[in-house]
Amino acid sequence: MNQELFQISCSQVIDQALQENGIGTLSEKTIHSVLKHYYSPDTACHEQKVKNFVADILIENHIIEIQTRQFHKLRRKLEVYLPEYEVTIVYPVAHTKWLSWVNEETGEVSKPRKSPKTGVAYQIFPELYQIKDYLKDPNLHLNIISMDVEEYRLLNGWSKDKKKGSTRNDGIPVALFDEMVIVTKDDYNKLLPANLPKQFTTKDYKKAAGVPQRIATTALNILYHMNTIDRVGKQGNSFLYEVI
């Protein structure tokens, strides 16, 4: 984790975007652009053609793909890349978020308000489920990067205050909070909350990780698949798990 490089990357991308467009007309790719500069300050490595695809970053034999959601779209790339390249998927998480509303007609931007929700690394599990068949490939790695983000949304929703159903205009990174690197199967232990009991159920994982039931269920599915945990019995209708 390199705070200085992250701030330099933010300044380069955001300052240029604001000079060209201004808030309210930014593209939806600011986080993506900042992370490309963070992981490869050399722009010659950006957007490189590999086989029949374009990789976000190519550094020698290492491909880096930045993906905020919809990991299923990476399946075809992984099928082609993994036999010949090291591949790292970078997954950004908004740790702390400040939300501002943009009036498209006037260009007015509201004062930012802090979201009560805190983003966590465990959010990646539903995405990992979409590429489950590739997770055991030794050439596939993950970087879960947690950032503080200013999010701008357009006041163009269907509700009376135009907020429900509104469009996310951009997310602007302002600080780097944490970076979790998963290189080997053993590193999946990092996705186990520290306060889990020795034997635990999905409900225990949900409570320890502070995530919804659906994420907890998917998390244990993936961790079991990766041989990070094992099923050692049942508690009522629930499986009991233990760290291997």
Coordinates of N, CA and C in Angstrom, one line a residue:
M1 N 0.9 -1.2 0.0 CA 0.0 0.0 0.0 C 0.9 1.2 0.0
N2 N 0.7 2.1 -1.0 CA 1.6 3.3 -1.2 C 0.7 4.5 -1.2
Q3 N 0.6 5.2 0.0 CA -0.3 6.3 0.1 C 0.1 7.5 -0.8
E4 N 1.5 7.7 -0.9 CA 2.0 8.8 -1.7 C 1.6 8.6 -3.2
L5 N 1.9 7.4 -3.7 CA 1.6 7.1 -5.1 C 0.1 7.2 -5.4
F6 N -0.7 6.8 -4.4 CA -2.2 6.9 -4.6 C -2.6 8.3 -4.7
Q7 N -2.1 9.2 -3.9 CA -2.5 10.6 -3.9 C -2.0 11.3 -5.2
I8 N -0.8 10.9 -5.7 CA -0.3 11.4 -7.0 C -1.2 10.9 -8.1
S9 N -1.6 9.7 -8.1 CA -2.5 9.2 -9.1 C -3.9 9.9 -9.1
C10 N -4.4 10.1 -7.9 CA -5.7 10.9 -7.8 C -5.5 12.3 -8.4
S11 N -4.5 12.9 -8.0 CA -4.3 14.3 -8.5 C -4.2 14.4 -10.0
Q12 N -3.4 13.4 -10.6 CA -3.2 13.4 -12.0 C -4.5 13.3 -12.8
V13 N -5.3 12.3 -12.4 CA -6.5 11.9 -13.1 C -7.6 13.0 -12.8
I14 N -7.8 13.3 -11.6 CA -8.9 14.1 -11.2 C -8.7 15.6 -11.7
D15 N -7.6 16.1 -11.5 CA -7.3 17.5 -11.9 C -7.5 17.7 -13.4
Q16 N -7.1 16.7 -14.2 CA -7.2 16.8 -15.6 C -8.7 16.7 -16.0
A17 N -9.4 15.8 -15.3 CA -10.8 15.6 -15.6 C -11.7 16.8 -15.3
L18 N -11.4 17.4 -14.2 CA -12.1 18.6 -13.7 C -11.8 19.8 -14.6
Q19 N -10.6 19.9 -15.1 CA -10.2 21.0 -16.0 C -11.0 20.9 -17.3
E20 N -11.1 19.6 -17.8 CA -11.7 19.4 -19.1 C -13.2 19.5 -19.0
N21 N -13.8 19.0 -17.9 CA -15.3 18.8 -17.9 C -16.0 19.5 -16.7
G22 N -15.4 19.4 -15.5 CA -16.1 19.9 -14.3 C -17.0 18.9 -13.7
I23 N -17.3 19.0 -12.5 CA -18.2 18.1 -11.8 C -19.6 18.2 -12.5
G24 N -20.2 17.0 -12.7 CA -21.5 17.0 -13.3 C -21.4 16.5 -14.8
T25 N -20.2 16.6 -15.3 CA -20.0 16.0 -16.7 C -18.9 15.0 -16.7
L26 N -18.3 14.6 -15.6 CA -17.3 13.6 -15.5 C -17.8 12.3 -16.0
S27 N -16.9 11.5 -16.6 CA -17.3 10.2 -17.0 C -17.5 9.3 -15.7
E28 N -17.9 8.1 -15.9 CA -18.1 7.2 -14.7 C -16.8 6.4 -14.5
K29 N -15.6 6.8 -15.0 CA -14.5 6.0 -15.0 C -13.3 6.5 -14.1
T30 N -13.6 7.5 -13.3 CA -12.6 8.1 -12.5 C -11.8 7.1 -11.6
I31 N -12.6 6.3 -10.8 CA -11.9 5.3 -10.0 C -11.1 4.4 -10.8
H32 N -11.6 4.0 -11.9 CA -10.9 3.1 -12.8 C -9.6 3.7 -13.3
S33 N -9.7 5.0 -13.7 CA -8.5 5.7 -14.2 C -7.4 5.9 -13.1
V34 N -7.9 6.3 -11.9 CA -7.0 6.5 -10.8 C -6.2 5.2 -10.5
L35 N -6.9 4.1 -10.5 CA -6.3 2.8 -10.1 C -5.4 2.3 -11.2
K36 N -5.7 2.6 -12.5 CA -4.7 2.3 -13.5 C -3.4 3.0 -13.3
H37 N -3.5 4.3 -13.0 CA -2.2 5.1 -12.7 C -1.5 4.6 -11.5
Y38 N -2.3 4.2 -10.5 CA -1.7 3.7 -9.2 C -0.9 2.4 -9.4
Y39 N -1.5 1.5 -10.2 CA -0.9 0.2 -10.4 C 0.1 0.2 -11.5
S40 N 0.0 1.2 -12.3 CA 1.1 1.4 -13.4 C 1.2 2.9 -13.8
P41 N 2.1 3.6 -13.1 CA 2.3 5.0 -13.5 C 2.7 5.2 -15.0
D42 N 3.3 4.1 -15.5 CA 3.7 4.2 -16.9 C 2.4 3.9 -17.8
T43 N 1.9 5.0 -18.4 CA 0.7 4.9 -19.2 C 0.9 4.0 -20.5
A44 N 2.1 3.8 -20.9 CA 2.4 2.9 -22.0 C 1.9 1.5 -21.8
C45 N 1.8 1.2 -20.5 CA 1.3 -0.2 -20.2 C -0.2 -0.3 -20.1
H46 N -0.9 0.8 -20.3 CA -2.4 0.8 -20.2 C -3.0 0.4 -21.5
E47 N -4.2 -0.2 -21.4 CA -5.0 -0.6 -22.5 C -4.2 -1.3 -23.6
Q48 N -3.7 -2.4 -23.2 CA -2.8 -3.2 -24.1 C -3.6 -4.4 -24.7
K49 N -3.4 -4.6 -26.0 CA -4.1 -5.7 -26.6 C -3.4 -7.0 -26.3
V50 N -4.2 -8.0 -25.8 CA -3.7 -9.3 -25.5 C -4.6 -10.3 -26.1
K51 N -4.1 -11.1 -27.0 CA -5.0 -12.0 -27.8 C -6.1 -11.2 -28.5
N52 N -7.3 -11.5 -28.3 CA -8.4 -10.8 -28.9 C -9.1 -9.8 -27.9
F53 N -8.4 -9.5 -26.8 CA -9.0 -8.6 -25.8 C -8.0 -7.5 -25.5
V54 N -8.5 -6.5 -24.8 CA -7.7 -5.4 -24.3 C -7.6 -5.4 -22.8
A55 N -6.4 -5.5 -22.3 CA -6.1 -5.6 -20.9 C -6.0 -4.2 -20.3
D56 N -6.5 -4.0 -19.1 CA -6.4 -2.6 -18.5 C -4.9 -2.3 -18.4
I57 N -4.1 -3.2 -17.9 CA -2.6 -3.0 -17.7 C -1.9 -4.3 -18.1
L58 N -0.8 -4.1 -18.8 CA 0.0 -5.3 -19.2 C 1.5 -4.9 -18.8
I59 N 2.1 -5.5 -17.9 CA 3.5 -5.3 -17.5 C 4.2 -6.6 -17.6
E60 N 5.0 -6.7 -18.7 CA 5.6 -7.9 -19.1 C 4.6 -9.1 -19.1
N61 N 4.7 -10.0 -18.2 CA 3.8 -11.2 -18.3 C 2.7 -11.1 -17.3
H62 N 2.4 -9.9 -16.8 CA 1.4 -9.7 -15.8 C 0.3 -8.8 -16.3
I63 N -0.9 -9.3 -16.2 CA -2.1 -8.5 -16.6 C -2.8 -8.1 -15.4
I64 N -3.3 -6.8 -15.3 CA -4.1 -6.3 -14.2 C -5.4 -5.8 -14.8
E65 N -6.5 -6.3 -14.3 CA -7.8 -5.9 -14.7 C -8.5 -5.3 -13.5
I66 N -9.0 -4.1 -13.7 CA -9.8 -3.4 -12.6 C -11.2 -3.6 -12.9
Q67 N -11.9 -4.2 -11.9 CA -13.3 -4.5 -12.1 C -14.1 -4.2 -10.8
T68 N -15.1 -3.2 -11.0 CA -15.9 -2.8 -9.8 C -17.0 -3.7 -9.6
R69 N -17.5 -4.4 -10.6 CA -18.6 -5.3 -10.4 C -18.7 -6.2 -11.7
Q70 N -19.7 -7.1 -11.7 CA -20.0 -7.9 -12.9 C -18.7 -8.7 -13.3
F71 N -18.2 -9.5 -12.4 CA -17.0 -10.3 -12.7 C -17.3 -11.3 -13.8
H72 N -18.6 -11.7 -14.0 CA -18.8 -12.7 -15.0 C -18.3 -12.2 -16.4
K73 N -18.2 -10.9 -16.6 CA -17.7 -10.4 -17.8 C -16.2 -10.7 -18.0
L74 N -15.5 -11.1 -17.0 CA -14.1 -11.5 -17.1 C -13.9 -12.9 -17.5
R75 N -14.9 -13.7 -17.5 CA -14.7 -15.2 -17.8 C -14.0 -15.5 -19.1
R76 N -14.4 -14.8 -20.1 CA -13.8 -15.1 -21.4 C -12.3 -14.7 -21.4
K77 N -12.0 -13.5 -20.8 CA -10.6 -13.1 -20.7 C -9.8 -14.0 -19.9
L78 N -10.3 -14.5 -18.7 CA -9.6 -15.4 -17.9 C -9.3 -16.7 -18.6
E79 N -10.2 -17.2 -19.4 CA -10.1 -18.4 -20.1 C -8.8 -18.3 -21.0
V80 N -8.7 -17.1 -21.6 CA -7.6 -16.9 -22.6 C -6.3 -16.5 -21.8
Y81 N -6.4 -15.7 -20.8 CA -5.2 -15.1 -20.2 C -4.5 -16.1 -19.3
L82 N -5.2 -16.8 -18.4 CA -4.6 -17.6 -17.3 C -3.6 -18.7 -17.8
P83 N -3.8 -19.3 -18.9 CA -2.7 -20.3 -19.3 C -1.4 -19.7 -19.5
E84 N -1.3 -18.4 -19.9 CA 0.0 -17.8 -20.3 C 0.4 -16.6 -19.4
Y85 N -0.5 -16.0 -18.7 CA -0.2 -14.8 -17.9 C -0.6 -14.9 -16.5
E86 N 0.2 -14.1 -15.6 CA -0.3 -13.9 -14.3 C -1.4 -12.8 -14.4
V87 N -2.5 -13.0 -13.7 CA -3.6 -12.1 -13.8 C -4.0 -11.6 -12.4
T88 N -4.0 -10.3 -12.2 CA -4.5 -9.8 -10.9 C -5.8 -9.0 -11.2
I89 N -6.8 -9.3 -10.5 CA -8.1 -8.6 -10.5 C -8.1 -7.6 -9.4
V90 N -8.2 -6.3 -9.7 CA -8.3 -5.3 -8.7 C -9.8 -5.0 -8.4
Y91 N -10.2 -5.1 -7.2 CA -11.6 -4.8 -6.8 C -11.7 -3.7 -5.8
P92 N -12.2 -2.5 -6.3 CA -12.3 -1.3 -5.4 C -13.5 -1.4 -4.5
V93 N -13.3 -1.0 -3.3 CA -14.4 -1.0 -2.3 C -14.4 0.5 -1.7
A94 N -15.6 1.1 -1.7 CA -15.8 2.4 -1.1 C -15.9 2.2 0.4
H95 N -14.8 2.4 1.1 CA -14.8 2.2 2.6 C -15.7 3.3 3.3
T96 N -15.4 4.5 3.1 CA -16.2 5.6 3.6 C -16.6 6.4 2.4
K97 N -17.9 6.8 2.3 CA -18.5 7.5 1.2 C -19.2 8.8 1.6
W98 N -18.8 9.8 0.8 CA -19.5 11.1 1.0 C -20.4 11.3 -0.3
L99 N -21.6 11.6 -0.1 CA -22.5 11.7 -1.3 C -22.9 13.1 -1.5
S100 N -22.8 13.6 -2.8 CA -23.3 14.9 -3.2 C -24.2 14.7 -4.4
W101 N -25.2 15.6 -4.5 CA -26.2 15.6 -5.6 C -25.9 16.7 -6.6
V102 N -26.0 16.4 -7.8 CA -25.7 17.3 -8.9 C -27.0 17.7 -9.6
N103 N -27.3 18.9 -9.7 CA -28.5 19.4 -10.5 C -28.0 19.6 -11.9
E104 N -28.5 18.8 -12.8 CA -28.1 18.8 -14.2 C -28.4 20.1 -14.9
E105 N -29.5 20.7 -14.5 CA -30.0 22.0 -15.1 C -29.2 23.2 -14.7
T106 N -28.8 23.3 -13.4 CA -28.1 24.4 -12.9 C -26.6 24.2 -12.7
G107 N -26.2 22.9 -12.6 CA -24.9 22.6 -12.3 C -24.5 22.7 -10.8
E108 N -25.5 23.0 -10.0 CA -25.3 23.2 -8.6 C -25.0 21.8 -8.0
V109 N -24.1 21.8 -7.0 CA -23.7 20.6 -6.3 C -23.9 20.8 -4.9
S110 N -24.7 19.8 -4.3 CA -25.0 19.9 -2.9 C -23.8 19.6 -2.0
K111 N -23.9 20.0 -0.7 CA -22.8 19.7 0.2 C -22.8 18.2 0.5
P112 N -21.6 17.7 0.6 CA -21.5 16.2 0.8 C -22.0 15.8 2.1
R113 N -22.7 14.6 2.1 CA -23.1 14.0 3.4 C -22.5 12.6 3.5
K114 N -22.1 12.3 4.6 CA -21.4 11.0 4.9 C -22.4 9.9 4.9
S115 N -22.2 8.8 4.2 CA -23.0 7.7 4.2 C -22.8 6.9 5.5
P116 N -23.9 6.4 6.1 CA -23.8 5.6 7.3 C -23.2 4.2 7.1
K117 N -23.1 3.8 5.8 CA -22.6 2.5 5.5 C -21.1 2.5 5.3
T118 N -20.4 1.4 5.8 CA -19.0 1.3 5.6 C -18.7 0.1 4.7
G119 N -17.9 0.3 3.6 CA -17.6 -0.8 2.7 C -16.6 -1.7 3.3
V120 N -16.7 -3.0 3.0 CA -15.8 -4.0 3.6 C -15.3 -4.9 2.5
A121 N -14.2 -5.6 2.7 CA -13.6 -6.5 1.7 C -14.5 -7.6 1.4
Y122 N -15.3 -8.0 2.4 CA -16.2 -9.2 2.2 C -17.2 -9.0 1.0
Q123 N -17.4 -7.8 0.6 CA -18.3 -7.5 -0.5 C -17.9 -8.2 -1.8
I124 N -16.7 -8.6 -1.9 CA -16.2 -9.2 -3.1 C -16.8 -10.6 -3.4
F125 N -17.3 -11.3 -2.3 CA -17.7 -12.7 -2.5 C -18.7 -12.9 -3.6
P126 N -19.8 -12.1 -3.7 CA -20.7 -12.4 -4.8 C -20.1 -12.3 -6.1
E127 N -19.1 -11.4 -6.2 CA -18.4 -11.3 -7.5 C -17.5 -12.5 -7.8
L128 N -16.8 -13.0 -6.7 CA -16.0 -14.2 -6.9 C -16.8 -15.4 -7.3
Y129 N -18.0 -15.5 -6.8 CA -18.9 -16.6 -7.2 C -19.1 -16.7 -8.7
Q130 N -19.0 -15.5 -9.3 CA -19.2 -15.5 -10.8 C -18.0 -16.0 -11.6
I131 N -16.9 -16.1 -10.9 CA -15.7 -16.7 -11.6 C -15.1 -17.8 -10.7
K132 N -16.0 -18.5 -10.0 CA -15.6 -19.5 -9.1 C -14.7 -20.6 -9.7
D133 N -15.0 -20.9 -11.0 CA -14.3 -22.0 -11.7 C -12.8 -21.7 -11.9
Y134 N -12.4 -20.4 -11.8 CA -11.1 -19.9 -12.1 C -10.3 -19.6 -10.8
L135 N -10.9 -19.7 -9.6 CA -10.3 -19.2 -8.4 C -9.1 -20.0 -8.0
K136 N -9.1 -21.3 -8.3 CA -8.0 -22.2 -7.9 C -6.8 -22.1 -8.8
D137 N -6.9 -21.4 -9.9 CA -5.8 -21.3 -10.9 C -4.6 -20.5 -10.2
P138 N -3.4 -21.0 -10.1 CA -2.3 -20.3 -9.4 C -1.9 -19.0 -10.1
N139 N -2.4 -18.8 -11.3 CA -2.0 -17.5 -12.0 C -3.0 -16.4 -11.7
L140 N -4.1 -16.7 -10.9 CA -5.1 -15.7 -10.6 C -4.9 -15.1 -9.2
H141 N -4.8 -13.8 -9.2 CA -4.6 -13.1 -7.9 C -5.6 -12.0 -7.7
L142 N -5.8 -11.6 -6.5 CA -6.8 -10.5 -6.2 C -6.2 -9.4 -5.4
N143 N -6.6 -8.2 -5.7 CA -6.2 -7.0 -4.9 C -7.5 -6.3 -4.5
I144 N -7.9 -6.3 -3.2 CA -9.1 -5.7 -2.8 C -8.6 -4.3 -2.2
I145 N -8.9 -3.2 -2.8 CA -8.4 -1.9 -2.4 C -9.6 -1.1 -1.9
S146 N -9.4 -0.7 -0.6 CA -10.5 0.1 0.1 C -10.1 1.5 0.1
M147 N -11.1 2.4 -0.4 CA -10.8 3.8 -0.5 C -11.9 4.6 0.1
D148 N -11.6 5.8 0.5 CA -12.6 6.8 0.8 C -13.0 7.5 -0.5
V149 N -14.3 7.6 -0.7 CA -14.8 8.1 -2.0 C -15.8 9.2 -1.9
E150 N -15.7 10.2 -2.7 CA -16.8 11.2 -2.9 C -17.6 10.7 -4.1
E151 N -18.9 10.5 -3.8 CA -19.8 10.0 -4.9 C -20.7 11.1 -5.3
Y152 N -20.8 11.3 -6.6 CA -21.7 12.3 -7.2 C -22.9 11.6 -7.9
R153 N -24.1 12.0 -7.6 CA -25.2 11.4 -8.3 C -26.1 12.6 -8.9
L154 N -26.6 12.3 -10.0 CA -27.5 13.2 -10.7 C -28.9 13.2 -10.2
L155 N -29.5 14.4 -10.0 CA -30.9 14.5 -9.6 C -31.8 14.3 -10.7
N156 N -31.9 13.0 -11.1 CA -32.7 12.7 -12.3 C -33.5 11.4 -12.1
G157 N -33.8 11.1 -10.8 CA -34.6 10.0 -10.5 C -36.1 10.2 -10.7
W158 N -36.8 9.1 -10.4 CA -38.3 9.2 -10.7 C -39.1 9.7 -9.5
S159 N -38.5 9.7 -8.3 CA -39.2 10.2 -7.1 C -39.4 11.7 -7.1
K160 N -40.2 12.2 -6.2 CA -40.5 13.6 -6.1 C -39.2 14.4 -5.9
D161 N -38.3 13.9 -5.0 CA -37.0 14.6 -4.8 C -35.9 14.3 -5.8
K162 N -36.3 13.4 -6.8 CA -35.4 13.0 -7.9 C -34.2 12.2 -7.4
K163 N -34.3 11.6 -6.2 CA -33.2 10.8 -5.7 C -33.3 9.3 -5.9
K164 N -34.5 8.8 -5.8 CA -34.8 7.4 -6.0 C -34.7 7.1 -7.5
G165 N -33.9 6.1 -7.8 CA -33.7 5.8 -9.3 C -32.8 6.7 -10.0
S166 N -32.0 7.5 -9.2 CA -31.1 8.4 -9.8 C -29.8 7.7 -10.4
T167 N -29.1 8.5 -11.2 CA -27.9 8.0 -11.9 C -26.6 8.3 -11.1
R168 N -25.8 7.3 -10.9 CA -24.5 7.6 -10.3 C -23.6 8.2 -11.4
N169 N -23.2 9.4 -11.2 CA -22.4 10.1 -12.2 C -20.9 9.8 -12.1
D170 N -20.4 9.8 -10.9 CA -19.0 9.5 -10.7 C -18.6 9.2 -9.3
G171 N -17.6 8.5 -9.1 CA -17.0 8.3 -7.8 C -15.6 8.8 -7.8
I172 N -15.2 9.6 -6.9 CA -13.9 10.2 -6.9 C -13.1 9.8 -5.7
P173 N -12.0 9.0 -5.8 CA -11.3 8.6 -4.7 C -10.6 9.8 -4.0
V174 N -10.6 9.8 -2.7 CA -9.9 10.9 -1.9 C -8.8 10.4 -1.0
A175 N -8.9 9.1 -0.6 CA -7.9 8.6 0.3 C -7.8 7.0 0.2
L176 N -6.7 6.5 0.4 CA -6.5 5.0 0.4 C -6.6 4.5 1.8
F177 N -7.5 3.6 2.1 CA -7.7 3.1 3.4 C -6.9 1.8 3.7
D178 N -7.1 0.8 2.8 CA -6.4 -0.5 3.0 C -6.3 -1.2 1.6
E179 N -5.4 -2.2 1.6 CA -5.2 -3.0 0.4 C -5.0 -4.4 0.8
M180 N -5.9 -5.3 0.4 CA -5.7 -6.7 0.8 C -5.3 -7.5 -0.5
V181 N -4.1 -8.1 -0.4 CA -3.6 -8.8 -1.5 C -3.7 -10.3 -1.3
I182 N -4.3 -11.0 -2.3 CA -4.5 -12.4 -2.3 C -3.8 -13.0 -3.4
V183 N -2.7 -13.7 -3.1 CA -1.8 -14.2 -4.2 C -2.0 -15.8 -4.3
T184 N -2.1 -16.4 -3.1 CA -2.2 -17.9 -3.1 C -3.5 -18.3 -2.4
K185 N -3.8 -19.6 -2.4 CA -5.0 -20.1 -1.8 C -4.9 -19.8 -0.3
D186 N -3.8 -19.8 0.3 CA -3.6 -19.6 1.8 C -4.1 -18.2 2.2
D187 N -3.9 -17.3 1.2 CA -4.3 -15.9 1.5 C -5.8 -15.7 1.7
Y188 N -6.6 -16.6 1.3 CA -8.0 -16.5 1.5 C -8.4 -16.5 3.0
N189 N -7.4 -16.9 3.8 CA -7.6 -16.7 5.3 C -7.9 -15.3 5.7
K190 N -7.4 -14.4 4.9 CA -7.5 -12.9 5.2 C -9.0 -12.5 5.2
L191 N -9.8 -13.3 4.5 CA -11.2 -13.0 4.4 C -12.1 -13.7 5.5
L192 N -11.4 -14.2 6.5 CA -12.0 -14.7 7.7 C -12.0 -13.7 8.8
P193 N -13.1 -13.2 9.3 CA -13.1 -12.3 10.4 C -12.4 -12.8 11.6
A194 N -11.7 -11.9 12.3 CA -10.8 -12.3 13.4 C -11.6 -12.9 14.6
N195 N -12.8 -12.5 14.8 CA -13.6 -12.9 15.9 C -14.6 -14.0 15.7
L196 N -14.3 -14.9 14.7 CA -15.1 -16.1 14.5 C -14.8 -17.1 15.6
P197 N -15.8 -17.8 16.1 CA -15.6 -18.9 17.0 C -14.9 -20.0 16.3
K198 N -14.3 -21.0 17.1 CA -13.6 -22.1 16.5 C -14.5 -22.9 15.5
Q199 N -15.7 -23.1 15.8 CA -16.6 -23.7 14.9 C -17.8 -22.7 14.7
F200 N -18.2 -22.5 13.5 CA -19.1 -21.5 13.2 C -20.1 -21.8 12.1
T201 N -21.2 -21.1 12.1 CA -22.2 -21.3 11.1 C -22.2 -20.0 10.2
T202 N -23.1 -20.1 9.2 CA -23.3 -18.9 8.3 C -23.7 -17.7 9.2
K203 N -24.6 -17.9 10.1 CA -25.1 -16.9 11.0 C -23.9 -16.2 11.8
D204 N -23.0 -17.1 12.3 CA -21.8 -16.6 13.0 C -20.9 -15.7 12.1
Y205 N -20.7 -16.2 10.9 CA -19.9 -15.4 9.9 C -20.6 -14.1 9.6
K206 N -21.9 -14.1 9.4 CA -22.6 -12.9 9.1 C -22.4 -11.9 10.2
K207 N -22.5 -12.3 11.5 CA -22.4 -11.4 12.6 C -20.9 -10.9 12.7
A208 N -20.0 -11.8 12.6 CA -18.6 -11.4 12.7 C -18.1 -10.5 11.6
A209 N -18.6 -10.7 10.4 CA -18.1 -9.9 9.3 C -19.0 -8.6 9.1
G210 N -20.2 -8.6 9.7 CA -21.1 -7.5 9.6 C -21.6 -7.3 8.2
V211 N -22.0 -8.4 7.6 CA -22.5 -8.4 6.2 C -23.9 -9.1 6.2
P212 N -24.7 -8.8 5.1 CA -26.0 -9.5 5.0 C -25.9 -11.0 4.8
Q213 N -27.0 -11.6 5.0 CA -27.0 -13.1 5.0 C -26.5 -13.6 3.6
R214 N -26.9 -13.0 2.5 CA -26.6 -13.5 1.2 C -25.1 -13.5 1.0
I215 N -24.4 -12.4 1.5 CA -23.0 -12.4 1.3 C -22.3 -13.4 2.2
A216 N -22.8 -13.6 3.4 CA -22.2 -14.6 4.3 C -22.3 -16.0 3.7
T217 N -23.5 -16.3 3.2 CA -23.7 -17.6 2.5 C -22.7 -17.8 1.4
T218 N -22.6 -16.8 0.5 CA -21.7 -16.9 -0.6 C -20.2 -17.0 -0.1
A219 N -19.9 -16.2 0.9 CA -18.5 -16.3 1.4 C -18.1 -17.7 1.9
L220 N -19.0 -18.3 2.6 CA -18.7 -19.7 3.1 C -18.6 -20.7 1.9
N221 N -19.5 -20.4 0.9 CA -19.4 -21.3 -0.3 C -18.0 -21.2 -1.0
I222 N -17.6 -20.0 -1.1 CA -16.3 -19.7 -1.8 C -15.1 -20.3 -0.9
L223 N -15.2 -20.0 0.4 CA -14.1 -20.4 1.3 C -14.0 -21.9 1.4
Y224 N -15.2 -22.5 1.4 CA -15.2 -24.0 1.4 C -14.6 -24.5 0.1
H225 N -15.0 -23.9 -1.0 CA -14.4 -24.3 -2.3 C -12.9 -24.2 -2.4
M226 N -12.4 -23.1 -1.7 CA -10.9 -22.9 -1.7 C -10.2 -23.7 -0.7
N227 N -10.9 -24.6 0.0 CA -10.3 -25.4 1.1 C -9.7 -24.5 2.2
T228 N -10.3 -23.4 2.4 CA -9.9 -22.5 3.6 C -10.6 -23.0 4.8
I229 N -11.9 -23.5 4.6 CA -12.7 -24.0 5.8 C -13.2 -25.4 5.4
D230 N -13.7 -26.1 6.4 CA -14.2 -27.4 6.1 C -15.5 -27.6 6.9
R231 N -16.4 -28.4 6.4 CA -17.6 -28.7 7.1 C -17.4 -29.8 8.1
V232 N -17.7 -29.6 9.4 CA -17.3 -30.5 10.4 C -18.6 -31.1 11.1
G233 N -19.7 -30.7 10.7 CA -21.0 -31.2 11.3 C -22.1 -30.2 11.0
K234 N -23.2 -30.4 11.8 CA -24.3 -29.5 11.6 C -24.8 -29.0 13.0
Q235 N -25.4 -27.9 12.9 CA -26.1 -27.3 14.1 C -27.5 -27.0 13.7
G236 N -28.4 -27.9 14.0 CA -29.8 -27.8 13.5 C -29.7 -28.1 12.0
N237 N -30.2 -27.1 11.2 CA -30.2 -27.3 9.8 C -29.0 -26.6 9.1
S238 N -28.1 -26.0 10.0 CA -27.0 -25.3 9.4 C -25.7 -26.1 9.5
F239 N -24.9 -25.9 8.5 CA -23.6 -26.6 8.5 C -22.7 -25.9 9.5
L240 N -21.8 -26.7 10.2 CA -20.8 -26.1 11.1 C -19.5 -26.1 10.3
Y241 N -18.8 -25.0 10.4 CA -17.5 -24.9 9.7 C -16.4 -24.7 10.6
E242 N -15.2 -25.1 10.2 CA -14.0 -24.9 10.9 C -12.8 -24.5 10.0
V243 N -11.9 -23.6 10.4 CA -10.8 -23.3 9.6 C -9.8 -24.4 9.5
I244 N -9.4 -24.7 8.3 CA -8.5 -25.8 8.0 C -7.1 -25.4 8.4

